[in-house]
Amino acid sequence: MKKYRCKVCGYIYDPEIGDPDGGIEPGVPFEDLPDDWVCPLCQVGKDEFEPED
């Protein structure tokens, strides 16, 4: 599963870790995150993320 990086603050969403503080269990791919999910650091939406190389 691919990691995604926030273009605003640099936060990395790693699907192997998920977002425990945001209620996202490990193993959830970025594409399957809820549409209203936001970056846990800077609160921008999923549209501000890009795939990590």
Coordinates of N, CA and C in Angstrom, one line a residue:
M1 N 0.8 -1.2 0.0 CA 0.0 0.0 0.0 C 0.9 1.2 0.0
K2 N 0.5 2.2 -0.8 CA 1.2 3.4 -1.0 C 1.0 4.4 0.1
K3 N 2.1 5.1 0.5 CA 2.0 6.2 1.5 C 1.7 7.5 0.7
Y4 N 1.1 8.4 1.4 CA 0.7 9.7 0.9 C 1.2 10.8 1.8
R5 N 1.7 11.9 1.1 CA 2.3 13.0 1.9 C 1.4 14.3 1.7
C6 N 1.2 14.9 2.9 CA 0.5 16.2 2.8 C 1.4 17.3 2.2
K7 N 0.9 17.9 1.2 CA 1.6 19.0 0.5 C 1.8 20.2 1.3
V8 N 1.0 20.4 2.3 CA 1.0 21.6 3.2 C 2.0 21.5 4.3
C9 N 2.0 20.4 5.0 CA 2.8 20.3 6.2 C 3.8 19.1 6.2
G10 N 3.7 18.2 5.2 CA 4.7 17.1 5.1 C 4.3 15.8 5.9
Y11 N 3.1 15.8 6.5 CA 2.7 14.6 7.2 C 2.6 13.5 6.3
I12 N 3.0 12.3 6.7 CA 2.9 11.1 5.9 C 1.8 10.2 6.4
Y13 N 0.8 9.9 5.5 CA -0.2 8.9 5.9 C 0.4 7.6 5.5
D14 N 0.6 6.7 6.4 CA 1.1 5.4 6.2 C 0.0 4.4 6.5
P15 N -0.5 3.7 5.5 CA -1.6 2.8 5.7 C -1.3 1.6 6.7
E16 N -0.1 1.3 6.8 CA 0.3 0.2 7.8 C 0.1 0.7 9.2
I17 N 0.1 2.0 9.4 CA -0.1 2.6 10.8 C -1.6 3.1 10.9
G18 N -2.1 3.7 9.8 CA -3.4 4.3 9.9 C -3.3 5.6 10.6
D19 N -4.4 6.1 11.2 CA -4.5 7.3 12.0 C -5.3 7.0 13.2
P20 N -4.6 6.3 14.2 CA -5.3 5.9 15.4 C -6.0 7.0 16.1
D21 N -5.4 8.2 16.2 CA -6.1 9.3 16.9 C -7.3 9.8 16.1
G22 N -7.4 9.5 14.8 CA -8.5 9.9 14.0 C -9.5 8.8 13.8
G23 N -9.3 7.7 14.5 CA -10.2 6.5 14.4 C -10.0 5.7 13.2
I24 N -8.8 5.8 12.5 CA -8.5 5.0 11.3 C -7.6 3.8 11.7
E25 N -8.1 2.6 11.5 CA -7.3 1.4 11.9 C -6.2 1.2 10.9
P26 N -5.1 0.5 11.4 CA -4.1 0.1 10.5 C -4.6 -0.8 9.4
G27 N -4.0 -0.6 8.2 CA -4.5 -1.4 7.0 C -5.4 -0.7 6.1
V28 N -5.8 0.5 6.4 CA -6.8 1.2 5.6 C -6.0 2.0 4.5
P29 N -6.2 1.7 3.2 CA -5.5 2.4 2.1 C -6.0 3.9 2.1
F30 N -5.2 4.8 1.7 CA -5.5 6.2 1.6 C -6.8 6.4 0.8
E31 N -7.0 5.6 -0.3 CA -8.1 5.8 -1.2 C -9.4 5.4 -0.4
D32 N -9.3 4.6 0.6 CA -10.5 4.2 1.4 C -10.8 5.1 2.6
L33 N -10.0 6.1 2.8 CA -10.3 7.0 4.0 C -11.6 7.7 3.7
P34 N -12.3 8.1 4.7 CA -13.6 8.8 4.5 C -13.3 10.2 3.8
D35 N -14.3 10.6 3.1 CA -14.1 11.9 2.3 C -13.9 13.1 3.2
D36 N -14.4 13.0 4.5 CA -14.2 14.1 5.4 C -13.0 14.0 6.3
W37 N -12.1 13.0 6.0 CA -10.9 12.8 6.8 C -10.0 14.0 6.5
V38 N -9.3 14.5 7.5 CA -8.3 15.6 7.3 C -7.0 15.3 7.9
C39 N -6.0 16.0 7.5 CA -4.6 15.8 8.0 C -4.6 16.0 9.5
P40 N -4.1 15.1 10.3 CA -4.1 15.2 11.7 C -3.2 16.4 12.2
L41 N -2.3 16.9 11.4 CA -1.4 18.0 11.8 C -1.9 19.3 11.4
C42 N -2.4 19.5 10.1 CA -2.7 20.8 9.7 C -4.2 21.0 9.2
Q43 N -4.9 19.9 9.3 CA -6.4 19.9 9.1 C -6.8 20.1 7.6
V44 N -6.0 19.9 6.6 CA -6.4 20.1 5.2 C -7.0 18.8 4.8
G45 N -7.8 18.8 3.7 CA -8.5 17.6 3.2 C -7.6 16.7 2.4
K46 N -8.1 15.6 2.0 CA -7.4 14.6 1.2 C -6.9 15.1 -0.1
D47 N -7.5 16.1 -0.7 CA -7.1 16.7 -2.0 C -5.7 17.4 -1.9
E48 N -5.2 17.6 -0.7 CA -3.9 18.2 -0.5 C -2.8 17.2 -0.3
F49 N -3.1 15.9 -0.5 CA -2.1 14.8 -0.4 C -1.7 14.3 -1.7
E50 N -0.4 13.9 -1.8 CA 0.1 13.3 -3.1 C 0.8 12.0 -2.7
P51 N 0.8 11.0 -3.7 CA 1.5 9.8 -3.4 C 3.0 10.0 -3.1
E52 N 3.6 9.2 -2.2 CA 5.0 9.2 -2.0 C 5.7 8.4 -3.1
D53 N 6.8 8.7 -3.5 CA 7.6 7.9 -4.5 C 8.3 6.8 -3.8

